[in-house]
Amino acid sequence: MTPYPALLDPLLAQLPGATFGTFAPGRVNLIGEHTDYSGLPVLPFAIQLGVAIAGAPRPDDAVLVQNRDGARFPPETISLRELVHRPARGCWVDYVVAGLRLHPPEQGCELLVAGDLPIASGLSSSAALVCAAALLFAPPRFDRLALAERARLAEQYVGTLSGGMDQAASLLGQQGQALCIHFRPLRVELVPVPEHLAIVVADSGVRAEKGGAAQQAYNERVQQCALAASAMGALPGGLLADVPGGQRSARARRLPDPVLAARASFVFAEAERVAEAVAALRTGDLARLGALLDRSHAGLTDDYQVGHPAVDRLVRAAKSAGALGARIVGAGFGGCCIALCRAANASTVAAALQRAGAVAAFPVRPAAGARQFSSGRASS
Ligand code: GLA
């Protein structure tokens, strides 16, 4: 039974005439960072935090988008006609529009949004917002895989060349399961996460806004991977997943351009770590899983250059407190880290992370994917 997200109740109560709503979770990624846009696998899971939207029909053709935190996220009114043509403005409403375009409303409506994910911190708050908006007017039995594909493209409207992991994790999440996601075609293999394994998230408080420099640095890496792919024999415009042959990481190291060599060798090594992490989870080899996270963090910092000193500090603190492994999570450039530990040690690790300067440290468990509600209860 899917737990009812408490986030939605106050919204339904606050919005006069509210009859429907959605909730879409954020995600953490165990491993497989910056591999998705090269067509290589990832291993995330949806978490219990996310974005909720309550909706009320209106008799006219206006779509009023409001946020419970109106001072930080100002409201906007868009006509149904405008919805299709509205250019992205670099504001939070862009993500709502990106989602609504996938399943547009047929009449005007008033929407009220709230979220409990730290924003711009690697937990996929933007994809959660897109997915929550996309579900508002989706039919009750929608095709989750197909919508995940379309939601990836929808987010590119805001200018991020993102690879599809976040939208797939938010829409396809399952309680207790990590999702080994393969791309082209999108496919998910469920990998149970044992109860005695705890995953603690710690937020450095350093924001990596998708509308700012972090977006540019992210898109630059997408382009570098595409260039490395062609230099390694993929067709022009191809992905690293198309590069033929074995020993791809070693071959990538020999690319003449040192930046492309570093980027591509990291991506191939990280994709191998995903396969190893799936095996480690299946056999309950937590020590091996932890070591893989550590190697991922080192590669993200040195070869991929998406690290941040504030997150490094947290990673070190988690390890000193006995975490099996820890690493920066999501796109990077700040944000959160995850620390893997035995359940019995989770509160010690969380306390150490707080002492080391984390603005929040909390455990997460794999949770169910995005869902719709009508008159206050789950319908899908
Ligand atoms: C962001 C993107 C994802 C993925 C991660 C890095 O979250 O939206 O598609 O590329 O960064 O793994």
XYZ file of C-alpha atoms in Angstrom, residues 51-299:
249
model
C 6.771 17.736 -4.702
C 2.983 17.825 -4.307
C 0.514 19.815 -6.391
C -3.152 20.357 -5.585
C -5.518 21.423 -8.376
C -8.917 23.050 -8.642
C -10.825 23.562 -11.904
C -11.660 27.095 -13.081
C -14.475 28.092 -15.441
C -12.198 30.185 -17.721
C -9.052 29.335 -19.694
C -6.488 30.628 -17.151
C -3.924 28.391 -15.486
C -2.872 29.980 -12.202
C 0.355 28.462 -10.865
C 1.099 29.252 -7.219
C 3.546 27.991 -4.637
C 2.953 27.711 -0.899
C 6.236 29.594 -0.521
C 4.980 32.515 -2.614
C 7.705 34.933 -1.498
C 10.433 32.727 -2.924
C 8.419 31.311 -5.817
C 6.087 33.997 -7.200
C 2.816 33.017 -8.916
C 2.111 33.257 -12.632
C -1.060 33.118 -14.692
C -0.876 31.578 -18.161
C -3.721 31.118 -20.621
C -4.318 27.632 -22.043
C -3.316 28.951 -25.472
C -0.064 30.451 -24.145
C 0.930 27.240 -22.404
C 2.240 25.724 -25.643
C 4.174 28.801 -26.765
C 5.472 30.259 -23.518
C 9.287 30.514 -23.729
C 11.286 29.379 -20.706
C 12.017 32.347 -18.418
C 14.531 30.818 -16.047
C 12.025 30.626 -13.197
C 10.375 27.840 -11.220
C 7.148 27.980 -13.275
C 9.139 26.744 -16.314
C 9.223 23.279 -14.745
C 5.458 23.272 -14.177
C 4.893 24.344 -17.778
C 7.308 21.640 -19.023
C 5.234 19.034 -17.182
C 1.800 20.393 -18.110
C 2.704 20.328 -21.801
C 2.971 16.539 -21.616
C -0.673 16.271 -20.554
C -2.222 19.718 -20.985
C -5.380 20.690 -19.090
C -8.542 21.060 -21.170
C -9.936 23.868 -19.050
C -8.524 26.513 -16.756
C -7.294 25.546 -13.311
C -5.682 26.823 -10.169
C -2.630 24.932 -8.938
C -0.864 25.070 -5.581
C 2.626 23.580 -5.295
C 4.728 22.613 -2.263
C 7.835 20.524 -1.801
C 9.987 19.168 1.002
C 13.140 18.421 -0.978
C 16.153 20.667 -0.570
C 16.254 22.577 -3.859
C 19.188 22.552 -6.300
C 21.035 20.072 -4.133
C 21.298 16.905 -6.213
C 18.052 15.240 -5.084
C 16.170 16.000 -8.277
C 13.679 18.613 -7.102
C 13.267 19.927 -10.655
C 12.361 16.542 -12.160
C 9.941 15.965 -9.267
C 8.213 19.241 -10.140
C 8.042 18.338 -13.841
C 6.657 14.877 -13.074
C 4.095 16.137 -10.528
C 2.835 18.626 -13.131
C 2.842 16.013 -15.903
C 0.579 13.713 -13.870
C -2.040 16.333 -13.003
C -4.008 15.779 -16.199
C -2.634 12.403 -17.280
C -5.218 9.626 -17.635
C -5.492 7.379 -14.541
C -3.745 4.479 -16.277
C -0.787 6.095 -17.972
C 2.272 4.383 -19.396
C 5.032 5.199 -16.890
C 7.947 4.235 -19.144
C 6.635 6.310 -22.039
C 5.982 9.297 -19.789
C 9.489 9.045 -18.297
C 10.968 9.307 -21.809
C 8.835 12.309 -22.639
C 9.506 13.992 -19.289
C 13.251 13.841 -19.983
C 12.755 15.770 -23.204
C 10.325 18.163 -21.511
C 12.997 19.227 -19.053
C 15.253 20.244 -21.907
C 12.783 23.112 -22.416
C 14.347 24.738 -19.353
C 17.782 24.392 -20.943
C 19.304 21.354 -19.214
C 20.465 18.550 -21.499
C 19.626 16.037 -18.775
C 19.875 12.336 -19.385
C 16.609 10.880 -18.092
C 17.598 9.281 -14.792
C 15.692 11.715 -12.569
C 12.382 11.545 -14.415
C 12.557 7.743 -14.657
C 13.353 7.395 -10.937
C 10.502 9.717 -9.969
C 7.944 7.936 -12.150
C 9.095 4.339 -11.758
C 10.126 4.227 -8.087
C 9.155 1.159 -6.043
C 9.184 0.758 -2.300
C 12.275 -1.085 -1.053
C 13.869 -1.312 -4.510
C 16.755 0.391 -6.214
C 16.210 0.831 -9.946
C 18.924 -0.243 -12.316
C 17.865 1.923 -15.256
C 19.057 1.163 -18.771
C 18.500 3.628 -21.589
C 17.639 3.376 -25.291
C 15.230 1.770 -24.836
C 14.368 2.738 -21.292
C 14.201 -0.379 -19.138
C 14.258 -0.932 -15.384
C 15.623 -3.843 -13.403
C 14.546 -3.874 -9.731
C 17.284 -4.503 -7.178
C 16.129 -4.950 -3.555
C 17.835 -2.737 -0.978
C 18.354 -4.762 2.230
C 16.765 -3.371 5.424
C 20.066 -3.435 7.294
C 21.615 -1.035 4.776
C 21.061 2.642 5.641
C 21.563 5.498 3.235
C 22.018 8.871 4.909
C 21.723 12.070 2.875
C 23.625 15.155 4.041
C 23.053 18.579 2.550
C 26.078 20.885 2.362
C 23.799 23.896 1.885
C 25.737 24.867 -1.264
C 23.128 25.340 -3.999
C 23.833 24.360 -7.604
C 20.969 26.146 -9.381
C 20.001 24.580 -12.685
C 19.354 28.033 -14.087
C 22.865 29.277 -13.313
C 26.530 28.383 -13.798
C 25.880 24.789 -12.742
C 23.598 24.323 -15.763
C 26.331 25.541 -18.092
C 28.961 23.313 -16.470
C 26.562 20.341 -16.653
C 25.744 20.909 -20.338
C 29.458 21.296 -21.080
C 30.046 17.777 -19.752
C 27.238 16.387 -21.901
C 28.939 17.914 -24.934
C 32.390 16.688 -23.914
C 31.058 13.139 -23.670
C 29.531 13.406 -27.152
C 32.854 14.669 -28.538
C 34.749 11.877 -26.798
C 32.279 9.365 -28.235
C 32.937 10.507 -31.821
C 36.681 10.597 -31.178
C 36.424 6.976 -30.047
C 34.567 5.737 -33.105
C 30.889 6.337 -32.375
C 28.987 8.015 -35.200
C 28.977 11.832 -35.011
C 26.396 12.860 -32.444
C 26.598 9.359 -30.945
C 26.894 8.511 -27.271
C 29.630 6.856 -25.258
C 27.342 3.800 -25.071
C 27.830 3.438 -28.866
C 31.617 3.172 -28.627
C 32.493 -0.340 -29.736
C 34.909 -2.762 -28.121
C 36.083 -3.824 -24.654
C 38.526 -2.049 -22.339
C 36.734 1.194 -23.133
C 37.945 2.987 -20.020
C 41.601 2.235 -20.836
C 41.080 3.302 -24.458
C 39.436 6.518 -23.328
C 42.491 7.352 -21.212
C 44.536 7.406 -24.413
C 42.419 10.080 -26.129
C 44.733 12.954 -27.187
C 42.610 15.646 -25.513
C 43.285 15.253 -21.768
C 39.917 16.700 -20.712
C 37.936 14.386 -22.995
C 40.132 11.478 -21.881
C 39.383 12.184 -18.219
C 35.659 12.626 -18.787
C 35.167 9.512 -20.932
C 37.329 7.224 -18.818
C 35.347 8.263 -15.747
C 32.028 7.522 -17.481
C 33.091 4.053 -18.637
C 34.523 3.200 -15.206
C 31.376 4.503 -13.512
C 29.170 2.354 -15.772
C 31.218 -0.697 -14.771
C 30.722 0.267 -11.134
C 26.943 0.224 -11.673
C 27.091 -3.424 -12.738
C 29.365 -4.235 -9.799
C 27.059 -2.383 -7.378
C 24.038 -4.378 -8.578
C 25.992 -7.581 -7.921
C 27.103 -6.313 -4.488
C 23.514 -5.441 -3.515
C 22.247 -8.819 -4.674
C 24.873 -10.696 -2.680
C 24.644 -8.351 0.344
C 28.308 -7.357 0.033
C 27.974 -3.950 1.678
C 31.711 -3.408 2.084
C 32.187 -3.782 -1.669
C 29.283 -1.441 -2.354
C 30.838 1.153 -0.040
C 34.205 0.912 -1.797
C 32.469 1.477 -5.146
C 30.882 4.673 -3.809
C 34.271 5.912 -2.647
C 35.767 5.306 -6.087
C 32.842 7.074 -7.717
C 33.385 10.109 -5.489
C 37.100 10.227 -6.304
C 36.378 10.032 -10.053
